[in-house]
């Protein structure tokens, strides 16, 4: 029998900047759903992509001094790489600059004009438009702010093609009425219903003053409004051509079972999109699933606000699973949630390292040490754990099916607690040496291992890397992803199975150190070239995936030997123990011209005061007089200098470095220092002769 199909999409991402944790949230959630559905026997198509047209891309490219195409080519790669790093199992990726997509968009509008001749008409538009959210903010020229981001809309006055949305009001209300599951969660569905009930205005679906877009068929002075263009990607990405000559993938997977997205773009999906499809005579998606925002420092995480956390450093320090687990466990899906790196590390240590990881390791080690690595017999008549596990599996399934991921995970971790409790109660380690207890102890370990197998299968969609490892350590063969959650039954672990080598899958991390490492890497993403890796604190960590990553602690202002500047011929950038340790985190310096060097503004500074920063072992907050002002600079020199010995000292300050925050404290510059060898301490650059604060160093 062929498998039932399931088609899920994320929004396609604006390719004007790199993704942050907030944007990755949608993709991670969809990946969890896609994996889960596969494990329930569905044939899943999962699409994402990049939204590459529109004025925001045009302007971002202009700012970067590149063409729009160059900009989107660069950013599209960043998205693809991130999805790979996060273990995202998409089956398709669509870029709106692809010819197959442009054709689909043009054909959709042609089809609409043919089937619903009144649906599209031309009219002069005058109103306000938000270039960041691509939203028509108001239909009058008076100043108006964007409802999504709050920024002022720009005046647009031009002839446009309009879509007669007003004619679809009743049809949309009928759709909502006949399909009460159309939008999740309910409270957002109610908002949409009220919006539609209050009356719909026709919307412009073309732009004349913009060049970077898909040309309107037979009227190339116009390009498509980006949302009409972007929404069509859900179909073009799986082979839609024109509704008559579509590819097999489209025929198989359309309509989408789920379009998932953040709350700010519900209206486009739950109002405009179904209306566009109705007018084109195409089947409607089955469900719109909307999540809340990830907030950071109390506001929506967004690049324009500067309050973003990036996924890559988190994955490098804690592993992919930790980020995925945290996002699903900590946030109530559908509502806004706070993102905090501290909470993320706490969850990692408590639930993953000390919870599942530690439990699996203890049980498997006991089986390894006492039963020759062979899964012992189950003797017990006490079926409490089996019943609990079965009950938990069913409850978890109900939570998952209603998109309550946090509760889904709580159920699984409830099972982990029950096994912990069983071990505390039965104390197998204390009894195993007694020959008459061996069989009973073996049975306890069987129960524990079988419950771990259950937890591993259920948790796999959320934490795929570690669960696959535990699966192998349990002596199971094949991909855990191929195991069926819906067929999971107690007793699947066979007595006599040879287990694998027990190994920890979630190394516990030191909170302070992990935070510092994440922040350093994030600063490097924000201001490329701004991280100042310090060989004295460089550590090589094994991530949860077992990958070895050379990274360095944050807040270090020391320039390591071998880094650009250290050991420069004229010695103007500070001394170095030339030829000593190479720094793994820094590529061999390329030669730069004097004009590049001249970009760095260096000045003599005199330290006015210095103090430690709470919670950061390596950082000092240094107030330094640079002639015309006193600057606050954070330097990772606490292991080398006591704060009081710095006061009055002359130092070299990089004064034109972009400000950055570490531990929430702003640093406005950098102190130059040298260090030698992996354990070398930072040695500040200073002057033997007298020189006033503010003098230029060159
Ligand atoms: N390009 C449009 C979507 C077109 S779909 C036909 C777009 N792109 S986006 O890059 O701005 O957003 C992509 C996804 O990231 C959306 O689901 C959005 O809600 C999500 N998020 C971006 N920032 C977010 C948070 N801070 N928190 C949670 N999700 C957020 O919109």
XYZ file of C-alpha atoms and ligand atoms in Angstrom:
729
model
C 0.000 0.000 0.000
C 1.380 3.404 -0.891
C 2.156 5.768 1.932
C -0.109 8.745 2.613
C 1.462 12.020 1.490
C 2.253 14.998 3.660
C 3.457 18.339 2.338
C 4.807 20.983 4.688
C 6.363 24.351 3.890
C 8.248 27.068 5.726
C 7.989 30.591 4.427
C 10.712 31.343 1.956
C 13.201 33.607 3.673
C 14.131 37.122 2.626
C 17.596 36.797 1.184
C 18.655 40.283 2.231
C 20.436 39.148 5.365
C 21.565 36.024 7.147
C 19.167 33.987 9.305
C 19.132 34.346 13.077
C 17.711 32.078 15.753
C 14.266 33.687 15.376
C 14.109 32.968 11.686
C 15.556 29.478 12.103
C 12.763 28.704 14.557
C 10.169 28.184 11.795
C 12.458 25.851 9.903
C 13.399 23.834 12.970
C 9.766 23.363 13.979
C 8.857 22.266 10.450
C 11.758 19.865 10.418
C 10.547 18.301 13.642
C 7.091 17.893 12.105
C 8.527 16.494 8.862
C 10.668 13.956 10.716
C 7.821 12.953 12.983
C 5.432 12.446 10.080
C 7.982 10.313 8.260
C 8.309 8.214 11.393
C 4.525 7.810 11.320
C 4.638 6.364 7.832
C 4.015 9.432 5.696
C 5.721 10.230 2.446
C 6.824 13.761 3.291
C 7.732 16.665 1.047
C 9.236 19.579 2.912
C 9.971 22.822 1.107
C 11.878 25.935 2.031
C 13.677 28.541 -0.015
C 14.624 32.149 -0.426
C 12.538 35.186 -1.245
C 14.842 37.086 -3.538
C 12.865 39.908 -5.123
C 11.599 43.268 -4.001
C 12.741 46.618 -2.892
C 14.336 45.429 0.359
C 16.712 43.230 -1.630
C 17.303 45.994 -4.166
C 18.256 48.447 -1.420
C 20.339 46.004 0.601
C 22.343 45.224 -2.531
C 22.815 48.904 -3.270
C 24.077 49.441 0.258
C 26.502 46.552 -0.050
C 27.735 47.816 -3.420
C 26.727 44.642 -5.249
C 23.981 43.704 -7.680
C 20.764 42.204 -6.273
C 21.650 38.927 -7.943
C 25.076 38.875 -6.282
C 23.527 39.597 -2.925
C 20.932 36.848 -3.133
C 23.452 34.363 -4.521
C 25.630 34.964 -1.488
C 22.828 34.824 1.067
C 21.099 31.835 -0.440
C 24.271 29.824 0.240
C 24.272 30.943 3.859
C 20.712 29.686 4.256
C 21.471 26.360 2.646
C 24.563 25.876 4.798
C 22.680 26.726 7.956
C 19.901 24.282 7.189
C 22.525 21.610 6.670
C 24.184 22.455 9.961
C 20.831 22.276 11.749
C 20.049 18.873 10.261
C 17.040 20.158 8.326
C 15.549 17.440 6.133
C 13.943 19.504 3.400
C 13.197 17.748 0.150
C 13.098 20.913 -1.920
C 14.500 24.420 -2.022
C 13.066 27.141 -4.200
C 14.621 30.475 -5.092
C 12.288 33.080 -6.494
C 14.919 34.104 -9.037
C 14.753 30.685 -10.674
C 13.150 30.593 -14.145
C 10.810 27.733 -13.128
C 9.408 29.983 -10.445
C 9.004 33.077 -12.630
C 7.123 31.019 -15.173
C 4.826 29.603 -12.491
C 4.007 33.078 -11.159
C 3.229 34.418 -14.619
C 1.147 31.359 -15.428
C -0.792 31.637 -12.196
C -1.848 35.163 -13.006
C -2.653 34.226 -16.628
C -4.777 31.369 -15.353
C -6.526 33.699 -12.920
C -7.325 36.219 -15.641
C -8.696 33.412 -17.774
C -10.813 31.694 -15.111
C -11.840 34.777 -13.113
C -11.743 37.678 -15.548
C -12.952 40.173 -12.933
C -10.380 39.236 -10.345
C -7.588 41.440 -11.667
C -7.804 45.030 -12.880
C -5.551 48.071 -13.295
C -5.857 51.176 -11.145
C -3.759 54.044 -9.853
C -2.466 53.323 -6.402
C -1.510 55.994 -3.961
C -0.565 55.001 -0.483
C 2.147 53.940 1.913
C 4.287 50.834 1.557
C 6.691 49.227 4.020
C 9.777 48.099 2.154
C 10.930 45.863 5.021
C 7.783 43.769 5.339
C 6.561 44.337 1.789
C 3.232 45.427 3.151
C 0.817 47.999 1.746
C 0.474 49.949 4.942
C -2.350 52.320 3.951
C -4.282 53.326 0.879
C -3.916 57.034 1.402
C -0.844 59.211 0.919
C -0.821 60.455 4.536
C 2.128 59.222 6.597
C 1.460 55.817 8.177
C 3.583 53.264 9.998
C 3.901 49.590 9.187
C 1.644 47.363 11.313
C 4.376 44.730 11.529
C 7.625 46.564 12.197
C 6.396 50.038 13.110
C 8.619 51.830 10.607
C 7.181 54.640 8.449
C 5.720 53.505 5.159
C 7.100 55.032 1.963
C 4.842 56.956 -0.393
C 3.915 55.017 -3.542
C 1.995 56.651 -6.334
C 1.749 54.613 -9.508
C -0.529 52.551 -11.676
C -0.793 48.947 -10.450
C -2.573 45.729 -11.147
C -5.071 45.043 -8.398
C -6.523 41.824 -7.084
C -10.221 42.070 -6.240
C -9.872 40.740 -2.719
C -13.158 42.385 -1.703
C -14.997 39.852 -3.844
C -13.607 36.984 -1.774
C -14.774 38.083 1.649
C -17.733 35.720 1.860
C -15.877 32.852 0.216
C -13.126 33.186 2.804
C -15.601 33.296 5.657
C -17.264 30.174 4.255
C -13.879 28.487 4.108
C -13.170 29.334 7.742
C -16.616 28.167 8.734
C -16.389 24.853 6.946
C -12.838 24.178 8.027
C -12.406 24.978 11.720
C -8.850 23.636 11.655
C -7.781 25.972 8.868
C -5.622 28.120 11.149
C -3.784 27.166 14.298
C -3.874 28.478 17.003
C -7.517 29.341 17.574
C -6.989 32.784 19.028
C -5.140 33.833 15.890
C -7.861 32.284 13.751
C -10.377 34.487 15.544
C -8.268 37.556 14.761
C -8.223 36.627 11.092
C -11.978 36.038 11.017
C -12.598 39.460 12.562
C -10.254 41.054 10.064
C -12.114 39.493 7.145
C -15.528 40.191 8.649
C -14.657 43.854 8.968
C -14.399 44.092 5.164
C -11.642 43.492 2.662
C -10.063 46.011 0.345
C -8.648 45.111 -3.021
C -4.873 44.839 -3.006
C -2.220 45.906 -5.437
C -0.287 42.946 -6.835
C 2.187 44.699 -9.097
C 4.759 47.470 -8.776
C 5.933 49.838 -11.449
C 8.743 51.757 -9.818
C 10.640 48.597 -8.904
C 12.817 46.754 -11.348
C 13.934 43.756 -9.286
C 11.046 41.377 -9.710
C 9.203 39.036 -12.045
C 7.802 40.919 -15.051
C 4.035 40.966 -15.485
C 3.058 38.867 -18.505
C 2.677 41.076 -21.583
C 3.242 44.218 -19.525
C 6.888 44.130 -18.436
C 6.863 47.669 -17.061
C 5.257 46.065 -14.035
C 6.815 43.506 -11.763
C 4.851 41.287 -9.405
C 4.224 42.386 -5.863
C 6.653 40.249 -3.874
C 4.010 38.500 -1.827
C 2.160 37.268 -4.922
C 5.523 36.141 -6.226
C 6.654 34.577 -2.923
C 3.474 32.683 -2.061
C 3.504 30.987 -5.435
C 6.830 29.394 -4.446
C 4.874 26.842 -2.398
C 3.650 25.451 -5.695
C 6.512 26.239 -8.067
C 8.888 24.534 -5.621
C 7.150 21.211 -6.215
C 6.569 21.424 -9.925
C 3.563 23.657 -10.541
C 3.651 24.953 -14.100
C 0.203 26.278 -14.962
C -2.365 23.984 -13.374
C -2.478 21.754 -16.444
C 1.055 20.714 -17.273
C 2.367 20.335 -13.739
C 5.087 17.947 -12.653
C 4.415 14.658 -10.850
C 5.581 16.045 -7.537
C 2.939 18.768 -7.656
C 0.262 16.295 -8.595
C 1.278 14.070 -5.735
C 1.816 16.569 -2.924
C -0.454 19.555 -3.592
C -2.406 20.831 -1.684
C -0.016 21.602 1.137
C -0.980 19.947 4.394
C 0.713 22.683 6.372
C 2.061 26.130 5.668
C 3.948 27.062 8.843
C 5.099 30.578 9.716
C 5.473 33.292 12.319
C 2.434 35.264 13.417
C 3.284 38.477 11.563
C 2.657 36.954 8.154
C -0.588 35.110 8.878
C -2.686 37.540 6.886
C -0.753 36.839 3.701
C -1.256 33.112 4.155
C -4.729 32.857 5.602
C -6.423 35.653 3.642
C -4.550 36.640 0.481
C -3.200 33.226 -0.489
C -6.490 31.283 -0.338
C -8.172 34.117 -2.247
C -5.463 34.040 -4.956
C -5.919 30.281 -5.234
C -9.710 30.441 -5.330
C -9.496 32.921 -8.189
C -7.090 30.619 -10.029
C -9.214 27.526 -9.407
C -6.534 25.725 -7.442
C -7.035 23.596 -4.361
C -6.411 25.344 -1.051
C -3.823 24.409 1.573
C -5.243 22.380 4.422
C -3.817 24.167 7.415
C -1.943 27.324 8.325
C 0.111 26.859 11.469
C 1.462 29.997 13.070
C 3.982 30.341 15.850
C 4.778 33.372 17.979
C 7.964 35.366 17.974
C 11.167 34.588 19.696
C 11.869 37.632 21.759
C 15.325 38.691 22.717
C 15.856 41.477 25.213
C 12.034 41.888 25.289
C 11.606 42.578 21.578
C 11.119 40.529 18.444
C 14.479 39.167 17.475
C 15.291 40.924 14.236
C 18.354 42.135 12.486
C 17.063 45.665 12.073
C 16.746 45.951 15.849
C 20.204 44.525 16.331
C 18.984 42.099 18.997
C 19.754 38.835 17.320
C 21.343 35.591 18.357
C 22.801 33.437 15.618
C 22.406 29.669 15.475
C 25.885 28.751 14.260
C 27.799 29.609 17.468
C 25.213 27.750 19.553
C 25.529 24.675 17.394
C 29.314 24.836 17.563
C 29.387 25.092 21.341
C 26.382 22.984 22.402
C 25.433 20.987 19.332
C 22.476 21.013 17.019
C 20.249 18.986 19.321
C 20.567 21.465 22.165
C 19.229 24.344 20.084
C 16.394 22.283 18.624
C 15.425 20.877 21.998
C 15.538 24.242 23.696
C 13.373 25.976 21.096
C 10.700 23.318 21.224
C 10.759 22.690 24.950
C 11.032 26.216 26.278
C 8.560 28.042 24.054
C 4.845 27.370 24.190
C 4.218 26.847 20.516
C 1.901 29.494 19.126
C 2.887 32.104 21.683
C 5.839 34.429 21.973
C 8.804 33.041 23.852
C 11.907 34.541 25.321
C 15.229 33.464 23.979
C 18.022 33.349 26.524
C 21.434 31.795 26.089
C 21.617 31.138 29.824
C 18.334 29.211 29.758
C 19.524 27.320 26.706
C 22.677 26.147 28.468
C 20.711 25.299 31.609
C 18.330 23.147 29.561
C 21.208 21.493 27.810
C 22.892 20.583 31.067
C 19.758 19.633 32.990
C 17.576 17.816 30.469
C 20.053 16.540 27.925
C 23.403 16.023 29.654
C 22.154 15.143 33.155
C 18.820 13.792 31.947
C 18.652 11.577 28.897
C 22.408 11.438 28.236
C 23.376 10.499 31.754
C 20.596 7.946 32.127
C 21.446 6.163 28.891
C 25.092 6.136 29.802
C 24.514 4.720 33.293
C 22.202 1.963 32.164
C 24.331 0.920 29.221
C 27.499 0.988 31.318
C 25.863 -1.293 33.904
C 24.832 -3.700 31.157
C 28.338 -3.482 29.693
C 30.142 -4.046 32.984
C 27.881 -6.649 34.532
C 26.246 -8.525 31.687
C 29.062 -8.600 29.160
C 27.261 -6.001 27.042
C 24.336 -8.341 26.372
C 20.782 -7.134 26.993
C 19.557 -9.273 29.918
C 16.257 -11.126 30.259
C 13.100 -9.488 31.418
C 11.578 -11.486 34.243
C 9.357 -9.103 36.018
C 5.645 -9.482 36.280
C 5.462 -5.872 37.315
C 4.283 -4.088 34.230
C 4.183 -0.581 35.713
C 6.945 0.860 33.562
C 5.609 -0.767 30.426
C 2.151 0.641 31.100
C 3.545 4.061 31.855
C 5.670 4.049 28.722
C 2.713 3.047 26.563
C 0.502 5.650 28.160
C 3.202 8.317 27.720
C 3.632 7.410 24.086
C -0.066 7.861 23.451
C -0.304 11.118 25.380
C 2.811 12.427 23.624
C 1.265 11.574 20.254
C -1.860 13.553 21.091
C 0.252 16.532 22.097
C 2.262 16.347 18.926
C -0.800 16.134 16.715
C -2.114 19.319 18.264
C 1.282 21.056 17.869
C 1.975 21.142 21.607
C 5.646 20.367 21.307
C 6.697 21.465 24.752
C 4.206 19.086 26.337
C 5.255 16.377 23.920
C 8.784 16.665 25.248
C 7.621 16.877 28.838
C 5.905 13.539 28.381
C 9.093 11.938 27.098
C 11.113 13.402 29.932
C 8.512 12.088 32.322
C 9.459 8.631 31.123
C 13.117 9.438 31.732
C 12.262 10.479 35.300
C 10.370 7.241 35.829
C 13.422 5.236 34.826
C 15.590 7.313 37.138
C 13.121 6.591 39.889
C 13.130 2.879 39.091
C 16.906 2.793 39.411
C 16.872 4.690 42.678
C 14.261 2.275 43.983
C 15.828 -0.970 42.791
C 19.476 0.026 43.186
C 20.848 -2.429 40.639
C 24.435 -1.281 41.225
C 24.242 -2.297 44.897
C 22.745 -5.728 44.209
C 24.478 -6.887 41.081
C 27.400 -8.517 42.911
C 25.015 -10.905 44.723
C 24.587 -14.023 42.534
C 21.008 -14.586 43.699
C 20.105 -11.015 42.687
C 21.596 -11.127 39.222
C 18.482 -12.135 37.350
C 16.354 -9.520 39.108
C 18.966 -6.848 38.465
C 19.156 -7.909 34.829
C 15.429 -7.511 34.538
C 15.553 -3.989 36.004
C 18.222 -3.084 33.470
C 16.143 -4.540 30.677
C 13.188 -2.371 31.731
C 15.405 0.687 31.931
C 17.015 0.062 28.550
C 13.663 -0.574 26.884
C 12.272 2.669 28.289
C 15.348 4.469 26.983
C 14.691 2.944 23.574
C 11.137 4.306 23.754
C 12.348 7.762 24.727
C 14.971 7.667 21.994
C 12.449 6.859 19.282
C 9.997 9.503 20.480
C 12.641 12.193 20.889
C 14.324 11.522 17.557
C 12.429 14.144 15.518
C 13.568 16.793 17.976
C 17.107 15.648 18.831
C 18.119 13.536 15.851
C 21.883 13.386 16.375
C 22.135 12.175 19.953
C 19.213 9.772 19.685
C 20.795 8.061 16.670
C 23.938 7.567 18.770
C 21.999 6.169 21.727
C 20.126 3.936 19.294
C 23.394 2.429 18.122
C 24.655 2.120 21.678
C 21.495 0.151 22.423
C 22.706 -2.296 19.809
C 20.020 -1.331 17.302
C 20.870 -1.330 13.646
C 19.794 0.971 10.845
C 18.579 4.510 10.878
C 16.428 5.483 13.784
C 14.595 7.744 11.332
C 13.230 4.597 9.670
C 11.620 3.337 12.863
C 7.863 3.862 13.101
C 6.678 5.912 16.055
C 3.104 4.799 15.469
C 4.166 1.162 15.676
C 6.348 1.536 18.765
C 5.588 -1.300 21.196
C 7.084 -2.392 24.489
C 9.372 -5.362 24.101
C 11.025 -4.285 20.874
C 14.410 -4.478 22.573
C 15.423 -8.103 22.223
C 17.041 -9.980 25.080
C 20.479 -11.125 23.965
C 21.145 -8.019 21.833
C 24.800 -7.003 21.961
C 24.910 -3.361 22.950
C 27.410 -0.872 21.539
C 30.087 1.009 23.450
C 28.423 3.332 25.971
C 29.588 6.878 25.357
C 28.274 10.199 26.606
C 26.262 11.961 23.934
C 25.770 15.311 25.646
C 28.944 16.555 27.331
C 28.053 18.848 30.201
C 29.331 22.359 29.576
C 30.604 25.040 31.874
C 28.001 27.793 31.663
C 30.341 30.751 31.852
C 32.787 29.349 29.400
C 30.079 28.302 26.939
C 28.482 31.745 27.117
C 31.758 33.458 26.441
C 32.503 31.240 23.493
C 29.048 31.782 21.992
C 29.291 35.536 22.420
C 32.721 35.721 20.818
C 31.549 33.819 17.789
C 28.414 35.923 17.527
C 30.428 39.107 17.614
C 32.540 37.757 14.812
C 29.369 37.194 12.749
C 28.124 40.697 13.538
C 31.417 42.417 12.827
C 33.501 40.059 10.734
C 37.146 40.319 11.677
C 36.297 41.840 15.040
C 36.812 38.760 17.200
C 40.168 38.727 18.815
C 40.900 35.096 19.520
C 43.296 34.570 22.357
C 45.523 31.563 22.147
C 45.815 31.586 25.908
C 42.184 30.672 26.204
C 41.668 28.769 22.998
C 40.091 25.443 23.728
C 39.309 22.523 21.521
C 35.899 21.177 22.316
C 34.119 18.132 21.142
C 30.615 19.110 20.237
C 27.654 16.814 20.713
C 28.136 15.696 17.129
C 31.690 14.745 17.949
C 33.069 17.384 15.626
C 36.190 19.070 16.801
C 35.980 22.809 16.731
C 38.808 25.149 17.569
C 37.257 28.142 19.207
C 38.306 30.779 21.624
C 36.900 32.420 24.689
C 35.254 35.777 24.428
C 36.423 39.179 25.386
C 40.044 38.638 24.688
C 41.801 41.570 23.209
C 45.156 39.912 22.914
C 46.495 39.540 19.407
C 48.058 36.131 19.233
C 51.395 35.514 17.652
C 50.787 34.752 14.028
C 47.669 36.891 13.849
C 47.632 39.887 11.570
C 49.537 42.640 13.283
C 51.449 40.573 15.781
C 55.029 40.504 14.687
C 54.503 43.022 11.898
C 57.866 44.071 10.484
C 57.939 47.534 11.973
C 56.667 46.199 15.285
C 54.075 48.962 15.431
C 51.255 46.622 16.306
C 52.923 45.128 19.314
C 55.599 42.616 20.031
C 55.339 38.939 19.327
C 57.311 35.855 20.006
C 57.810 35.467 16.284
C 57.543 32.012 14.886
C 55.842 30.544 17.933
C 52.459 28.917 18.138
C 50.142 29.159 15.205
C 46.552 29.986 16.032
C 44.107 27.448 14.744
C 41.248 29.922 14.730
C 42.951 32.367 12.376
C 43.818 31.771 8.769
C 47.294 32.673 7.556
C 47.297 36.455 7.156
C 47.046 37.717 3.609
C 49.289 40.638 2.672
C 47.456 43.909 2.923
C 48.183 47.236 1.308
C 49.002 50.330 3.339
C 45.515 51.644 2.546
C 44.039 48.685 4.444
C 46.318 49.272 7.389
C 45.368 52.957 7.356
C 41.759 51.955 8.024
C 42.697 50.937 11.565
C 42.820 53.927 13.875
C 45.262 53.386 16.732
C 45.814 55.792 19.575
C 47.727 56.008 22.796
C 45.430 55.527 25.772
C 45.924 55.965 29.497
C 43.975 53.626 31.748
C 41.801 55.544 34.184
C 40.198 52.579 35.908
C 39.638 48.879 35.441
C 37.288 46.385 37.010
C 36.166 42.807 36.649
C 32.882 41.958 34.962
C 30.527 39.846 37.022
C 30.170 36.386 35.588
C 33.070 36.649 33.114
C 36.370 35.189 34.260
C 38.480 36.672 31.554
C 37.023 40.077 30.942
C 38.013 43.406 32.419
C 36.099 46.617 31.877
C 38.752 49.256 31.252
C 38.072 53.006 31.137
C 40.762 54.482 28.978
C 41.549 58.117 28.192
C 42.244 58.495 24.475
C 42.856 62.244 24.494
C 39.502 63.729 23.647
C 37.325 61.208 25.487
C 37.359 58.381 27.986
C 36.370 55.129 26.340
C 34.941 51.947 27.830
C 36.778 48.967 26.425
C 36.375 45.319 27.396
C 39.552 43.292 27.286
C 40.102 39.603 27.908
C 43.151 40.185 30.029
C 41.852 39.325 33.499
C 44.029 36.184 33.697
C 47.127 38.360 33.080
C 46.450 41.607 34.924
C 44.832 42.589 38.187
C 42.563 45.607 37.583
C 44.508 47.859 39.947
C 47.865 47.312 38.224
C 46.462 48.746 35.002
C 45.584 52.191 36.312
C 47.893 54.860 34.842
C 49.322 52.464 32.304
C 49.809 53.565 28.674
C 48.227 51.234 26.161
C 47.501 51.066 22.440
C 43.789 51.341 21.636
C 42.018 50.503 18.391
C 39.580 53.405 18.420
C 37.505 52.894 15.280
C 36.264 49.384 15.944
C 32.479 48.966 15.726
C 31.028 48.774 19.257
C 29.972 45.333 20.407
C 28.465 43.858 23.522
C 29.836 41.128 25.709
C 27.857 39.938 28.695
C 25.511 42.807 27.967
C 28.307 45.372 28.475
C 29.384 47.531 25.558
C 32.969 47.608 24.396
C 34.042 50.595 22.374
C 37.450 49.726 21.075
C 40.153 47.210 21.742
C 43.453 47.099 23.584
C 46.390 45.640 21.735
C 48.365 42.895 23.372
C 50.560 40.031 22.339
C 50.574 36.451 23.462
C 52.724 33.457 22.710
C 51.860 29.804 22.659
C 48.628 28.078 23.509
C 48.961 28.964 27.197
C 50.618 32.327 26.672
C 49.224 35.167 28.693
C 48.274 38.462 27.167
C 51.004 41.110 27.384
C 49.740 44.609 26.751
C 51.502 46.787 24.212
C 52.911 49.879 25.893
C 55.547 52.647 25.416
C 59.005 52.998 26.887
C 59.141 56.762 26.234
C 56.719 59.412 27.361
C 53.776 60.017 25.030
C 50.445 61.766 25.723
C 47.039 60.105 25.603
C 45.415 60.513 22.210
C 48.654 60.462 20.173
C 48.205 58.533 16.946
C 49.985 55.224 16.598
C 50.969 54.463 13.031
N 9.792 36.284 2.820
C 8.721 36.311 3.738
C 7.914 35.036 3.651
C 7.353 34.724 2.311
S 6.555 33.183 2.337
C 5.729 33.090 0.969
C 9.253 36.453 5.162
N 10.521 36.153 5.342
S 11.325 36.339 6.717
O 12.676 35.986 6.428
O 11.093 37.648 7.247
O 10.709 35.339 7.737
C 10.846 33.942 7.595
C 10.301 33.242 8.813
O 11.063 33.593 9.957
C 8.859 33.625 9.135
O 8.144 32.484 9.556
C 8.996 34.572 10.286
O 7.865 34.626 11.100
C 10.168 33.922 10.995
N 10.794 34.829 11.950
C 11.650 35.878 11.722
N 11.972 36.443 12.917
C 11.364 35.775 13.919
C 11.432 35.824 15.318
N 12.107 36.726 15.983
N 10.781 34.852 16.000
C 10.127 33.817 15.374
N 10.057 33.762 14.065
C 10.483 34.821 13.315
O 8.483 36.810 6.033
